[in-house]
mmCIF file of C-alpha atoms in Angstrom:
data_model
loop_
_atom_site.group_PDB
_atom_site.id
_atom_site.type_symbol
_atom_site.label_atom_id
_atom_site.label_comp_id
_atom_site.label_asym_id
_atom_site.label_seq_id
_atom_site.Cartn_x
_atom_site.Cartn_y
_atom_site.Cartn_z
ATOM 1 C CA UNK A 1473 142.564 -25.177 199.769
ATOM 2 C CA UNK A 1474 142.934 -21.228 200.876
ATOM 3 C CA UNK A 1475 139.813 -19.260 201.634
ATOM 4 C CA UNK A 1476 139.431 -16.904 198.513
ATOM 5 C CA UNK A 1477 136.506 -14.636 199.669
ATOM 6 C CA UNK A 1478 136.686 -13.143 202.856
ATOM 7 C CA UNK A 1479 134.148 -10.902 204.799
ATOM 8 C CA UNK A 1480 134.812 -7.034 205.612
ATOM 9 C CA UNK A 1481 134.046 -8.321 208.873
ATOM 10 C CA UNK A 1482 136.785 -10.978 208.689
ATOM 11 C CA UNK A 1483 139.451 -8.457 207.570
ATOM 12 C CA UNK A 1484 138.185 -5.895 210.286
ATOM 13 C CA UNK A 1485 139.189 -9.051 212.914
ATOM 14 C CA UNK A 1486 142.290 -9.839 211.099
ATOM 15 C CA UNK A 1487 143.642 -6.097 211.424
ATOM 16 C CA UNK A 1488 142.370 -5.890 215.075
ATOM 17 C CA UNK A 1489 144.408 -9.075 216.121
ATOM 18 C CA UNK A 1490 147.399 -7.426 214.878
ATOM 19 C CA UNK A 1491 147.387 -4.283 216.341
ATOM 20 C CA UNK A 1492 145.846 -5.737 219.616
ATOM 21 C CA UNK A 1493 148.756 -8.598 219.696
ATOM 22 C CA UNK A 1494 151.941 -7.380 221.613
ATOM 23 C CA UNK A 1495 155.020 -7.553 219.455
ATOM 24 C CA UNK A 1496 153.147 -9.303 216.845
ATOM 25 C CA UNK A 1497 154.608 -9.573 213.154
ATOM 26 C CA UNK A 1498 152.697 -8.997 209.798
ATOM 27 C CA UNK A 1499 154.276 -12.390 209.032
ATOM 28 C CA UNK A 1500 153.371 -14.381 212.216
ATOM 29 C CA UNK A 1501 149.727 -13.355 211.851
ATOM 30 C CA UNK A 1502 149.448 -13.872 208.136
ATOM 31 C CA UNK A 1503 150.630 -17.432 208.987
ATOM 32 C CA UNK A 1504 148.017 -17.363 211.563
ATOM 33 C CA UNK A 1505 145.273 -16.210 209.116
ATOM 34 C CA UNK A 1506 146.490 -18.358 206.209
ATOM 35 C CA UNK A 1507 146.727 -15.328 204.102
ATOM 36 C CA UNK A 1508 149.435 -13.730 202.293
ATOM 37 C CA UNK A 1509 151.599 -11.093 203.978
ATOM 38 C CA UNK A 1510 150.580 -8.542 201.107
ATOM 39 C CA UNK A 1511 146.709 -9.549 201.641
ATOM 40 C CA UNK A 1512 147.191 -8.733 205.464
ATOM 41 C CA UNK A 1513 149.255 -5.244 204.493
ATOM 42 C CA UNK A 1514 146.316 -4.375 202.128
ATOM 43 C CA UNK A 1515 143.651 -4.695 204.829
ATOM 44 C CA UNK A 1516 145.832 -2.853 207.303
ATOM 45 C CA UNK A 1517 146.083 0.026 205.063
ATOM 46 C CA UNK A 1518 142.193 -0.338 204.481
ATOM 47 C CA UNK A 1519 140.947 -0.704 208.099
ATOM 48 C CA UNK A 1520 144.096 -0.064 210.568
ATOM 49 C CA UNK A 1521 144.397 2.545 212.933
ATOM 50 C CA UNK A 1522 147.761 3.365 212.658
ATOM 51 C CA UNK A 1523 148.461 2.215 216.470
ATOM 52 C CA UNK A 1524 150.095 -0.962 217.278
ATOM 53 C CA UNK A 1525 150.566 -2.688 220.878
ATOM 54 C CA UNK A 1526 154.001 -3.072 221.677
ATOM 55 C CA UNK A 1527 155.610 -5.566 223.798
ATOM 56 C CA UNK A 1528 154.900 -4.056 226.813
ATOM 57 C CA UNK A 1529 151.411 -3.653 226.052
ATOM 58 C CA UNK A 1530 151.500 0.381 225.390
ATOM 59 C CA UNK A 1531 150.093 1.700 222.131
ATOM 60 C CA UNK A 1532 152.382 3.114 219.821
ATOM 61 C CA UNK A 1533 153.042 3.973 216.202
ATOM 62 C CA UNK A 1534 152.672 0.908 213.702
ATOM 63 C CA UNK A 1535 156.028 0.442 212.155
ATOM 64 C CA UNK A 1536 154.378 -0.029 208.541
ATOM 65 C CA UNK A 1537 154.332 3.693 207.862
ATOM 66 C CA UNK A 1538 157.953 4.743 209.578
ATOM 67 C CA UNK A 1539 158.246 8.746 209.765
ATOM 68 C CA UNK A 1540 161.421 10.271 208.904
ATOM 69 C CA UNK A 1541 161.335 14.244 209.456
ATOM 70 C CA UNK A 1542 162.557 16.310 206.175
ATOM 71 C CA UNK A 1543 165.159 17.596 208.427
ATOM 72 C CA UNK A 1544 166.846 14.220 208.907
ATOM 73 C CA UNK A 1545 168.428 14.362 205.139
ATOM 74 C CA UNK A 1546 169.794 16.921 202.958
ATOM 75 C CA UNK A 1547 167.829 17.557 199.797
ATOM 76 C CA UNK A 1548 168.926 15.421 197.151
ATOM 77 C CA UNK A 1549 171.393 16.851 194.517
ATOM 78 C CA UNK A 1550 172.142 19.795 196.603
ATOM 79 C CA UNK A 1551 175.995 19.860 198.265
ATOM 80 C CA UNK A 1552 176.192 21.284 201.611
ATOM 81 C CA UNK A 1553 179.151 23.428 202.887
ATOM 82 C CA UNK A 1554 180.273 22.592 206.565
ATOM 83 C CA UNK A 1555 178.379 25.728 208.008
ATOM 84 C CA UNK A 1556 174.970 24.368 206.154
ATOM 85 C CA UNK A 1557 176.014 20.718 207.565
ATOM 86 C CA UNK A 1558 176.358 22.141 211.037
ATOM 87 C CA UNK A 1559 173.179 24.172 210.871
ATOM 88 C CA UNK A 1560 171.076 21.108 209.647
ATOM 89 C CA UNK A 1561 172.112 18.889 212.349
ATOM 90 C CA UNK A 1562 171.725 21.421 214.848
ATOM 91 C CA UNK A 1563 168.213 21.663 213.831
ATOM 92 C CA UNK A 1564 168.008 18.217 213.945
ATOM 93 C CA UNK A 1565 169.019 17.762 217.529
ATOM 94 C CA UNK A 1566 166.718 20.704 218.386
ATOM 95 C CA UNK A 1567 163.936 18.500 217.157
ATOM 96 C CA UNK A 1568 164.928 15.399 218.709
ATOM 97 C CA UNK A 1569 165.584 17.197 222.036
ATOM 98 C CA UNK A 1570 161.667 19.047 221.628
ATOM 99 C CA UNK A 1571 160.309 15.162 220.882
ATOM 100 C CA UNK A 1572 162.333 13.784 223.567
ATOM 101 C CA UNK A 1573 161.014 16.298 226.189
ATOM 102 C CA UNK A 1574 157.484 15.791 224.800
ATOM 103 C CA UNK A 1575 157.648 12.153 225.029
ATOM 104 C CA UNK A 1576 158.940 12.198 228.530
ATOM 105 C CA UNK A 1577 155.811 14.341 229.669
ATOM 106 C CA UNK A 1578 153.737 11.971 227.895
ATOM 107 C CA UNK A 1579 155.089 9.220 229.801
ATOM 108 C CA UNK A 1580 154.760 10.838 232.900
ATOM 109 C CA UNK A 1581 151.182 11.699 232.219
ATOM 110 C CA UNK A 1582 150.240 8.157 231.198
ATOM 111 C CA UNK A 1583 151.926 6.974 234.042
ATOM 112 C CA UNK A 1584 150.042 8.899 236.415
ATOM 113 C CA UNK A 1585 146.813 8.007 234.086
ATOM 114 C CA UNK A 1586 147.262 4.230 234.872
ATOM 115 C CA UNK A 1587 145.687 4.005 238.424
ATOM 116 C CA UNK A 1588 142.506 6.085 237.101
ATOM 117 C CA UNK A 1589 141.671 3.799 233.829
ATOM 118 C CA UNK A 1590 140.841 0.836 236.677
ATOM 119 C CA UNK A 1591 137.956 2.179 237.839
ATOM 120 C CA UNK A 1592 134.385 2.187 236.899
ATOM 121 C CA UNK A 1593 133.249 4.698 234.249
ATOM 122 C CA UNK A 1594 136.210 4.888 232.104
ATOM 123 C CA UNK A 1595 135.145 8.345 230.374
ATOM 124 C CA UNK A 1596 134.338 9.758 233.842
ATOM 125 C CA UNK A 1597 137.690 8.799 235.381
ATOM 126 C CA UNK A 1598 139.854 10.499 232.252
ATOM 127 C CA UNK A 1599 137.595 13.643 232.793
ATOM 128 C CA UNK A 1600 138.919 13.294 236.929
ATOM 129 C CA UNK A 1601 142.128 12.533 235.586
ATOM 130 C CA UNK A 1602 142.560 16.045 233.580
ATOM 131 C CA UNK A 1603 140.749 17.787 236.676
ATOM 132 C CA UNK A 1604 143.272 16.259 239.203
ATOM 133 C CA UNK A 1605 146.455 17.256 236.988
ATOM 134 C CA UNK A 1606 145.319 20.522 235.153
ATOM 135 C CA UNK A 1607 147.834 22.348 237.477
ATOM 136 C CA UNK A 1608 150.763 20.067 236.365
ATOM 137 C CA UNK A 1609 150.410 19.779 232.839
ATOM 138 C CA UNK A 1610 148.449 21.948 230.436
ATOM 139 C CA UNK A 1611 144.758 21.101 229.749
ATOM 140 C CA UNK A 1612 145.170 20.810 226.279
ATOM 141 C CA UNK A 1613 147.822 18.327 226.128
ATOM 142 C CA UNK A 1614 146.394 16.218 228.991
ATOM 143 C CA UNK A 1615 142.754 16.145 226.662
ATOM 144 C CA UNK A 1616 144.775 14.923 223.792
ATOM 145 C CA UNK A 1617 146.584 12.103 225.168
ATOM 146 C CA UNK A 1618 143.461 10.668 227.386
ATOM 147 C CA UNK A 1619 141.738 11.074 224.003
ATOM 148 C CA UNK A 1620 138.738 13.503 225.272
ATOM 149 C CA UNK A 1621 137.341 16.666 223.733
ATOM 150 C CA UNK A 1622 137.914 19.440 225.964
ATOM 151 C CA UNK A 1623 134.728 21.011 225.437
ATOM 152 C CA UNK A 1624 133.749 18.012 226.726
ATOM 153 C CA UNK A 1625 135.786 18.357 229.812
ATOM 154 C CA UNK A 1626 134.998 21.948 230.474
ATOM 155 C CA UNK A 1627 131.259 21.229 230.478
ATOM 156 C CA UNK A 1628 131.461 18.019 232.762
ATOM 157 C CA UNK A 1629 133.699 20.138 235.076
ATOM 158 C CA UNK A 1630 130.779 22.812 234.899
ATOM 159 C CA UNK A 1631 128.251 20.155 235.927
ATOM 160 C CA UNK A 1632 130.333 19.184 238.900
ATOM 161 C CA UNK A 1633 127.818 20.877 241.936
ATOM 162 C CA UNK A 1634 124.977 19.175 240.329
ATOM 163 C CA UNK A 1635 126.614 15.934 239.993
ATOM 164 C CA UNK A 1636 127.625 16.019 243.497
ATOM 165 C CA UNK A 1637 124.108 16.644 244.631
ATOM 166 C CA UNK A 1638 123.107 13.779 242.659
ATOM 167 C CA UNK A 1639 125.938 11.655 244.012
ATOM 168 C CA UNK A 1640 124.781 12.538 247.794
ATOM 169 C CA UNK A 1641 120.759 11.791 246.827
ATOM 170 C CA UNK A 1642 121.892 8.364 245.583
ATOM 171 C CA UNK A 1643 124.153 7.473 248.403
ATOM 172 C CA UNK A 1644 121.031 8.484 250.860
ATOM 173 C CA UNK A 1645 118.834 5.939 248.428
ATOM 174 C CA UNK A 1646 121.433 3.004 248.992
ATOM 175 C CA UNK A 1647 121.339 3.393 252.336
ATOM 176 C CA UNK A 1648 117.575 2.973 252.408
ATOM 177 C CA UNK A 1649 117.467 0.158 249.756
ATOM 178 C CA UNK A 1650 120.440 -1.792 251.873
ATOM 179 C CA UNK A 1651 118.080 -1.544 254.870
ATOM 180 C CA UNK A 1652 115.354 -3.051 252.876
ATOM 181 C CA UNK A 1653 117.593 -5.627 251.728
ATOM 182 C CA UNK A 1654 118.956 -6.552 255.099
ATOM 183 C CA UNK A 1655 115.352 -7.869 256.137
ATOM 184 C CA UNK A 1656 115.131 -9.764 252.711
ATOM 185 C CA UNK A 1657 118.043 -10.471 250.638
ATOM 186 C CA UNK A 1658 115.965 -11.766 247.789
ATOM 187 C CA UNK A 1659 114.564 -8.155 247.152
ATOM 188 C CA UNK A 1660 115.142 -7.108 243.567
ATOM 189 C CA UNK A 1661 114.911 -3.129 242.205
ATOM 190 C CA UNK A 1662 111.038 -3.837 241.321
ATOM 191 C CA UNK A 1663 110.355 -4.876 245.120
ATOM 192 C CA UNK A 1664 112.676 -2.075 246.509
ATOM 193 C CA UNK A 1665 110.783 0.576 244.910
ATOM 194 C CA UNK A 1666 107.643 -0.767 245.400
ATOM 195 C CA UNK A 1667 108.966 -0.876 249.540
ATOM 196 C CA UNK A 1668 110.280 2.755 248.652
ATOM 197 C CA UNK A 1669 107.247 4.337 247.502
ATOM 198 C CA UNK A 1670 104.878 2.628 250.240
ATOM 199 C CA UNK A 1671 103.329 5.492 251.874
ATOM 200 C CA UNK A 1672 104.665 8.039 250.229
ATOM 201 C CA UNK A 1673 103.450 11.110 248.809
ATOM 202 C CA UNK A 1674 103.360 11.052 244.987
ATOM 203 C CA UNK A 1675 105.901 13.704 244.142
ATOM 204 C CA UNK A 1676 108.297 12.166 246.711
ATOM 205 C CA UNK A 1677 108.271 8.365 244.985
ATOM 206 C CA UNK A 1678 111.389 7.445 243.572
ATOM 207 C CA UNK A 1679 111.670 5.769 239.639
ATOM 208 C CA UNK A 1680 112.344 1.896 239.579
ATOM 209 C CA UNK A 1681 114.974 2.733 236.817
ATOM 210 C CA UNK A 1682 116.839 4.790 239.663
ATOM 211 C CA UNK A 1683 116.306 2.240 242.082
ATOM 212 C CA UNK A 1684 117.887 -0.193 239.416
ATOM 213 C CA UNK A 1685 120.780 1.839 238.526
ATOM 214 C CA UNK A 1686 121.690 2.529 242.178
ATOM 215 C CA UNK A 1687 121.618 -1.019 243.184
ATOM 216 C CA UNK A 1688 123.877 -1.946 240.249
ATOM 217 C CA UNK A 1689 126.198 0.854 241.278
ATOM 218 C CA UNK A 1690 126.214 -0.258 245.026
ATOM 219 C CA UNK A 1691 126.405 -3.875 244.273
ATOM 220 C CA UNK A 1692 123.072 -4.730 245.532
ATOM 221 C CA UNK A 1693 121.357 -7.483 244.084
ATOM 222 C CA UNK A 1694 118.570 -9.778 245.056
ATOM 223 C CA UNK A 1695 119.159 -13.467 245.216
ATOM 224 C CA UNK A 1696 119.338 -15.471 242.205
ATOM 225 C CA UNK A 1697 119.925 -19.169 241.789
ATOM 226 C CA UNK A 1698 122.234 -19.707 238.657
ATOM 227 C CA UNK A 1699 120.874 -22.160 236.065
ATOM 228 C CA UNK A 1700 122.788 -23.798 233.423
ATOM 229 C CA UNK A 1701 122.664 -21.921 230.305
ATOM 230 C CA UNK A 1702 120.275 -24.169 227.724
ATOM 231 C CA UNK A 1703 121.387 -23.843 224.132
ATOM 232 C CA UNK A 1704 119.318 -26.538 222.526
ATOM 233 C CA UNK A 1705 115.773 -25.710 222.671
ATOM 234 C CA UNK A 1706 113.540 -28.450 220.857
ATOM 235 C CA UNK A 1707 110.965 -27.215 219.027
ATOM 236 C CA UNK A 1708 108.226 -29.512 217.489
ATOM 237 C CA UNK A 1709 108.277 -29.779 213.939
ATOM 238 C CA UNK A 1710 106.616 -31.743 210.853
ATOM 239 C CA UNK A 1711 109.708 -31.815 209.395
ATOM 240 C CA UNK A 1712 111.405 -35.692 209.885
ATOM 241 C CA UNK A 1713 115.106 -35.554 210.084
ATOM 242 C CA UNK A 1714 117.177 -38.932 210.067
ATOM 243 C CA UNK A 1715 120.479 -39.833 211.926
ATOM 244 C CA UNK A 1716 122.750 -39.966 208.699
ATOM 245 C CA UNK A 1717 126.226 -40.183 210.618
ATOM 246 C CA UNK A 1718 125.113 -42.745 213.576
ATOM 247 C CA UNK A 1719 127.881 -41.658 215.573
ATOM 248 C CA UNK A 1720 130.329 -42.101 212.952
ATOM 249 C CA UNK A 1721 132.268 -38.825 212.525
ATOM 250 C CA UNK A 1722 134.377 -39.878 210.156
ATOM 251 C CA UNK A 1723 134.752 -39.233 206.434
ATOM 252 C CA UNK A 1724 136.940 -40.397 203.367
ATOM 253 C CA UNK A 1725 137.435 -36.919 202.020
ATOM 254 C CA UNK A 1726 136.859 -33.064 203.051
ATOM 255 C CA UNK A 1727 133.692 -31.523 202.152
ATOM 256 C CA UNK A 1728 131.462 -34.382 202.806
ATOM 257 C CA UNK A 1729 130.405 -34.457 206.003
ATOM 258 C CA UNK A 1730 129.879 -31.428 208.454
ATOM 259 C CA UNK A 1731 128.759 -31.340 212.433
ATOM 260 C CA UNK A 1732 127.977 -28.338 214.053
ATOM 261 C CA UNK A 1733 126.376 -26.914 217.225
ATOM 262 C CA UNK A 1734 125.820 -23.639 219.610
ATOM 263 C CA UNK A 1735 127.502 -22.830 222.478
ATOM 264 C CA UNK A 1736 127.591 -19.992 225.218
ATOM 265 C CA UNK A 1737 130.279 -18.022 225.888
ATOM 266 C CA UNK A 1738 129.959 -16.204 229.110
ATOM 267 C CA UNK A 1739 130.800 -12.641 230.158
ATOM 268 C CA UNK A 1740 131.362 -11.152 233.457
ATOM 269 C CA UNK A 1741 128.495 -8.877 233.399
ATOM 270 C CA UNK A 1742 126.131 -12.271 233.378
ATOM 271 C CA UNK A 1743 125.276 -12.032 229.885
ATOM 272 C CA UNK A 1744 126.253 -14.408 227.350
ATOM 273 C CA UNK A 1745 127.659 -14.675 223.745
ATOM 274 C CA UNK A 1746 126.869 -17.529 221.214
ATOM 275 C CA UNK A 1747 129.038 -19.116 218.694
ATOM 276 C CA UNK A 1748 127.729 -21.498 216.229
ATOM 277 C CA UNK A 1749 130.140 -23.798 214.522
ATOM 278 C CA UNK A 1750 130.365 -25.957 211.321
ATOM 279 C CA UNK A 1751 132.950 -28.345 211.358
ATOM 280 C CA UNK A 1752 134.540 -31.113 208.760
ATOM 281 C CA UNK A 1753 134.385 -34.628 209.867
ATOM 282 C CA UNK A 1754 137.698 -35.353 207.755
ATOM 283 C CA UNK A 1755 139.631 -32.879 209.287
ATOM 284 C CA UNK A 1756 138.433 -31.505 212.009
ATOM 285 C CA UNK A 1757 138.852 -27.907 210.257
ATOM 286 C CA UNK A 1758 136.047 -25.268 211.717
ATOM 287 C CA UNK A 1759 135.201 -24.240 208.066
ATOM 288 C CA UNK A 1760 132.227 -21.735 209.495
ATOM 289 C CA UNK A 1761 131.350 -19.987 212.450
ATOM 290 C CA UNK A 1762 129.419 -17.142 213.690
ATOM 291 C CA UNK A 1763 129.405 -14.959 216.936
ATOM 292 C CA UNK A 1764 126.272 -13.236 218.255
ATOM 293 C CA UNK A 1765 124.517 -12.074 221.152
ATOM 294 C CA UNK A 1766 121.367 -14.343 220.351
ATOM 295 C CA UNK A 1767 120.294 -17.402 219.411
ATOM 296 C CA UNK A 1768 117.801 -16.899 216.565
ATOM 297 C CA UNK A 1769 118.109 -18.802 213.308
ATOM 298 C CA UNK A 1770 120.409 -16.065 211.799
ATOM 299 C CA UNK A 1771 123.429 -17.208 214.157
ATOM 300 C CA UNK A 1772 123.174 -20.561 212.395
ATOM 301 C CA UNK A 1773 122.419 -19.350 208.613
ATOM 302 C CA UNK A 1774 125.432 -17.347 209.050
ATOM 303 C CA UNK A 1775 127.816 -20.032 209.974
ATOM 304 C CA UNK A 1776 126.703 -21.841 207.014
ATOM 305 C CA UNK A 1777 126.908 -19.456 204.864
ATOM 306 C CA UNK A 1778 130.561 -18.453 205.788
ATOM 307 C CA UNK A 1779 131.577 -22.417 205.397
ATOM 308 C CA UNK A 1780 130.093 -22.075 201.711
ATOM 309 C CA UNK A 1781 132.686 -19.042 201.467
ATOM 310 C CA UNK A 1782 135.507 -20.756 202.798
ATOM 311 C CA UNK A 1783 134.709 -23.838 200.195
ATOM 312 C CA UNK A 1784 134.864 -21.251 197.592
ATOM 313 C CA UNK A 1785 131.032 -20.686 196.472
ATOM 314 C CA UNK A 1786 127.286 -20.913 197.376
ATOM 315 C CA UNK A 1787 127.036 -24.308 195.570
ATOM 316 C CA UNK A 1788 130.420 -25.552 197.169
ATOM 317 C CA UNK A 1789 128.523 -27.298 199.932
ATOM 318 C CA UNK A 1790 126.332 -29.246 197.391
ATOM 319 C CA UNK A 1791 125.976 -32.783 198.442
ATOM 320 C CA UNK A 1792 127.449 -32.518 201.899
ATOM 321 C CA UNK A 1793 125.749 -33.444 204.975
ATOM 322 C CA UNK A 1794 125.520 -31.455 208.080
ATOM 323 C CA UNK A 1795 124.584 -32.924 211.214
ATOM 324 C CA UNK A 1796 123.238 -31.225 214.273
ATOM 325 C CA UNK A 1797 120.873 -31.403 217.294
ATOM 326 C CA UNK A 1798 117.281 -30.995 217.360
ATOM 327 C CA UNK A 1799 117.672 -27.387 218.680
ATOM 328 C CA UNK A 1800 114.917 -25.080 217.355
ATOM 329 C CA UNK A 1801 116.989 -23.078 214.897
ATOM 330 C CA UNK A 1802 118.408 -26.434 213.111
ATOM 331 C CA UNK A 1803 114.722 -27.607 212.995
ATOM 332 C CA UNK A 1804 113.301 -24.113 211.887
ATOM 333 C CA UNK A 1805 111.702 -23.858 208.166
ATOM 334 C CA UNK A 1806 114.426 -20.954 207.298
ATOM 335 C CA UNK A 1807 117.097 -23.299 207.841
ATOM 336 C CA UNK A 1808 115.701 -26.039 206.273
ATOM 337 C CA UNK A 1809 115.291 -23.809 203.198
ATOM 338 C CA UNK A 1810 118.732 -22.657 203.372
ATOM 339 C CA UNK A 1811 120.213 -25.972 203.396
ATOM 340 C CA UNK A 1812 117.971 -26.895 200.509
ATOM 341 C CA UNK A 1813 119.507 -23.965 198.201
ATOM 342 C CA UNK A 1814 123.115 -24.641 199.171
ATOM 343 C CA UNK A 1815 122.273 -28.764 198.287
ATOM 344 C CA UNK A 1816 122.988 -29.257 201.763
ATOM 345 C CA UNK A 1817 121.233 -32.837 203.565
ATOM 346 C CA UNK A 1818 120.458 -32.450 207.009
ATOM 347 C CA UNK A 1819 121.080 -34.820 209.722
ATOM 348 C CA UNK A 1820 120.102 -35.055 213.442
ATOM 349 C CA UNK A 1821 120.897 -36.803 216.024
ATOM 350 C CA UNK A 1822 118.303 -38.476 218.655
ATOM 351 C CA UNK A 1823 116.487 -35.374 221.131
ATOM 352 C CA UNK A 1824 118.439 -34.963 224.452
ATOM 353 C CA UNK A 1825 121.673 -36.944 223.701
ATOM 354 C CA UNK A 1826 124.744 -35.365 223.521
ATOM 355 C CA UNK A 1827 126.552 -37.903 222.391
ATOM 356 C CA UNK A 1828 124.833 -38.029 219.003
ATOM 357 C CA UNK A 1829 126.757 -34.836 218.296
ATOM 358 C CA UNK A 1830 130.154 -35.375 220.192
ATOM 359 C CA UNK A 1831 132.665 -33.936 217.834
ATOM 360 C CA UNK A 1832 130.628 -30.623 217.973
ATOM 361 C CA UNK A 1833 130.370 -30.957 221.594
ATOM 362 C CA UNK A 1834 134.254 -31.729 221.993
ATOM 363 C CA UNK A 1835 134.877 -28.780 220.052
ATOM 364 C CA UNK A 1836 133.261 -26.092 222.029
ATOM 365 C CA UNK A 1837 134.730 -28.023 225.256
ATOM 366 C CA UNK A 1838 138.072 -27.796 224.039
ATOM 367 C CA UNK A 1839 137.734 -23.760 222.888
ATOM 368 C CA UNK A 1840 136.787 -22.825 226.286
ATOM 369 C CA UNK A 1841 139.183 -25.092 228.470
ATOM 370 C CA UNK A 1842 142.032 -23.655 226.180
ATOM 371 C CA UNK A 1843 141.010 -19.995 226.190
ATOM 372 C CA UNK A 1844 139.393 -19.284 229.334
ATOM 373 C CA UNK A 1845 141.690 -21.936 231.193
ATOM 374 C CA UNK A 1846 141.116 -21.082 235.334
ATOM 375 C CA UNK A 1847 138.930 -18.103 234.351
ATOM 376 C CA UNK A 1848 135.009 -18.570 234.720
ATOM 377 C CA UNK A 1849 134.014 -16.194 231.937
ATOM 378 C CA UNK A 1850 135.353 -13.417 229.653
ATOM 379 C CA UNK A 1851 135.865 -9.864 230.998
ATOM 380 C CA UNK A 1852 133.646 -8.063 228.166
ATOM 381 C CA UNK A 1853 132.562 -8.862 224.785
ATOM 382 C CA UNK A 1854 135.096 -7.209 222.737
ATOM 383 C CA UNK A 1855 137.666 -9.383 224.507
ATOM 384 C CA UNK A 1856 135.759 -12.400 224.072
ATOM 385 C CA UNK A 1857 135.055 -11.950 220.470
ATOM 386 C CA UNK A 1858 138.978 -11.301 219.888
ATOM 387 C CA UNK A 1859 140.406 -14.333 222.057
ATOM 388 C CA UNK A 1860 137.579 -16.713 220.342
ATOM 389 C CA UNK A 1861 138.631 -15.340 216.728
ATOM 390 C CA UNK A 1862 142.398 -15.514 217.687
ATOM 391 C CA UNK A 1863 142.090 -19.309 219.000
ATOM 392 C CA UNK A 1864 139.708 -20.495 215.736
ATOM 393 C CA UNK A 1865 142.726 -19.126 213.546
ATOM 394 C CA UNK A 1866 145.372 -20.995 215.371
ATOM 395 C CA UNK A 1867 143.122 -23.973 215.846
ATOM 396 C CA UNK A 1868 142.731 -24.342 211.996
ATOM 397 C CA UNK A 1869 146.175 -23.471 210.773
ATOM 398 C CA UNK A 1870 148.612 -23.998 213.950
ATOM 399 C CA UNK A 1871 147.222 -26.364 216.456
ATOM 400 C CA UNK A 1872 148.324 -30.021 216.425
ATOM 401 C CA UNK A 1873 145.008 -32.010 216.095
ATOM 402 C CA UNK A 1874 145.602 -36.114 217.319
ATOM 403 C CA UNK A 1875 143.193 -36.410 214.490
ATOM 404 C CA UNK A 1876 144.722 -35.276 211.827
ATOM 405 C CA UNK A 1877 148.093 -37.054 213.077
ATOM 406 C CA UNK A 1878 149.296 -34.045 214.981
ATOM 407 C CA UNK A 1879 148.821 -31.874 211.858
ATOM 408 C CA UNK A 1880 146.837 -28.780 212.077
ATOM 409 C CA UNK A 1881 143.357 -29.213 210.111
ATOM 410 C CA UNK A 1882 144.220 -26.767 207.301
ATOM 411 C CA UNK A 1883 147.846 -28.814 206.765
ATOM 412 C CA UNK A 1884 145.971 -31.730 206.797
ATOM 413 C CA UNK A 1885 143.542 -31.093 204.157
ATOM 414 C CA UNK A 1886 146.317 -29.692 202.087
ATOM 415 C CA UNK A 1887 148.110 -32.430 202.359
ATOM 416 C CA UNK A 1888 145.339 -34.847 201.457
ATOM 417 C CA UNK A 1889 144.356 -32.533 198.512
ATOM 418 C CA UNK A 1890 147.964 -33.028 197.430
ATOM 419 C CA UNK A 1891 147.747 -36.643 197.054
ATOM 420 C CA UNK A 1892 144.268 -36.729 195.139
ATOM 421 C CA UNK A 1893 144.431 -37.560 191.349
ATOM 422 C CA UNK A 1894 144.189 -34.372 188.874
ATOM 423 C CA UNK A 1895 141.318 -34.033 186.870
ATOM 424 C CA UNK A 1896 141.662 -34.908 183.524
#
């Protein structure tokens, strides 16, 4: 039942999951992924960065390739005299003392840098950190630890006067915008620009992009009523797709009936990512999924193709039923063609009735509840993708599901396959 074909994206996400999880082990992550430890080690060799998140959240050298200095051991087949042994060990002590001094210095530098990296522009704060500590530490070492080029730092430092002048001008512009905004808090960047440029000479006019940037940096925004994100957009179609499930989300075996949906994943900056799913009705296993920053047809196509890859081949879904809502991506001609090519029969519930796709809706609600918990959104795109990927893996291989008699979906499928009579 294990998936045999893995995309490069899946492998890179698996490596990122291992490297970003504090105190994670190859065995633990491999079990979550449902792969052999040797397979994960191969992916780490292929895509790994060589760094690992320790239990305290700091980045360290990966333990998979420990480094042992040549001076720690004597050359093979060579007998040492007492004097040679003493000299070698004294050299090793000197190496360790130098390394300890270096690590102590690094710890002091990084401890001082921690408070800087919680500010706005991360790259700018790294430059500022080097500038503030160049008298205490060597600039070369500071740049190495905060991972910036020395040439970039010196270029940033040389532009300080111009940067200060622009900052002062932006602060003056922000004050004018705040005055406009105090009179009408619904004013956004376009209307604020028009107000600022009204009756002003051409050479003194301000660009709307600059106004938008200054408003964003100073937290000034026109009022906007929040709207619920709509992921199901009906599209009139000549193709009539019947409801083959009739709210019966059960199956006698895996790979017979699937349901799927699109749900939005809110980010802190106000944008969304979108997750498309393909769920097996028999085991509730998420067989295929895709995450993107759009809701085009390719989103649901990628999810269905991933399901076929999980099942073993492009024709592995032949004869299966896939049930969805009447969203425009599911009723599109391109998606219908893909289903036909894969041998999948489409099924759709009534328009505007979420209960007709309750299994997929329930999955979406569970994911957000368990991952976000008390948070309203994800901090950024990378965090969202990483946390959703981790949860999906555990959902399939570790999380006990009441429908599966409190076994994981993958285990439930495997046990059912073991009870089937072998082919003659």
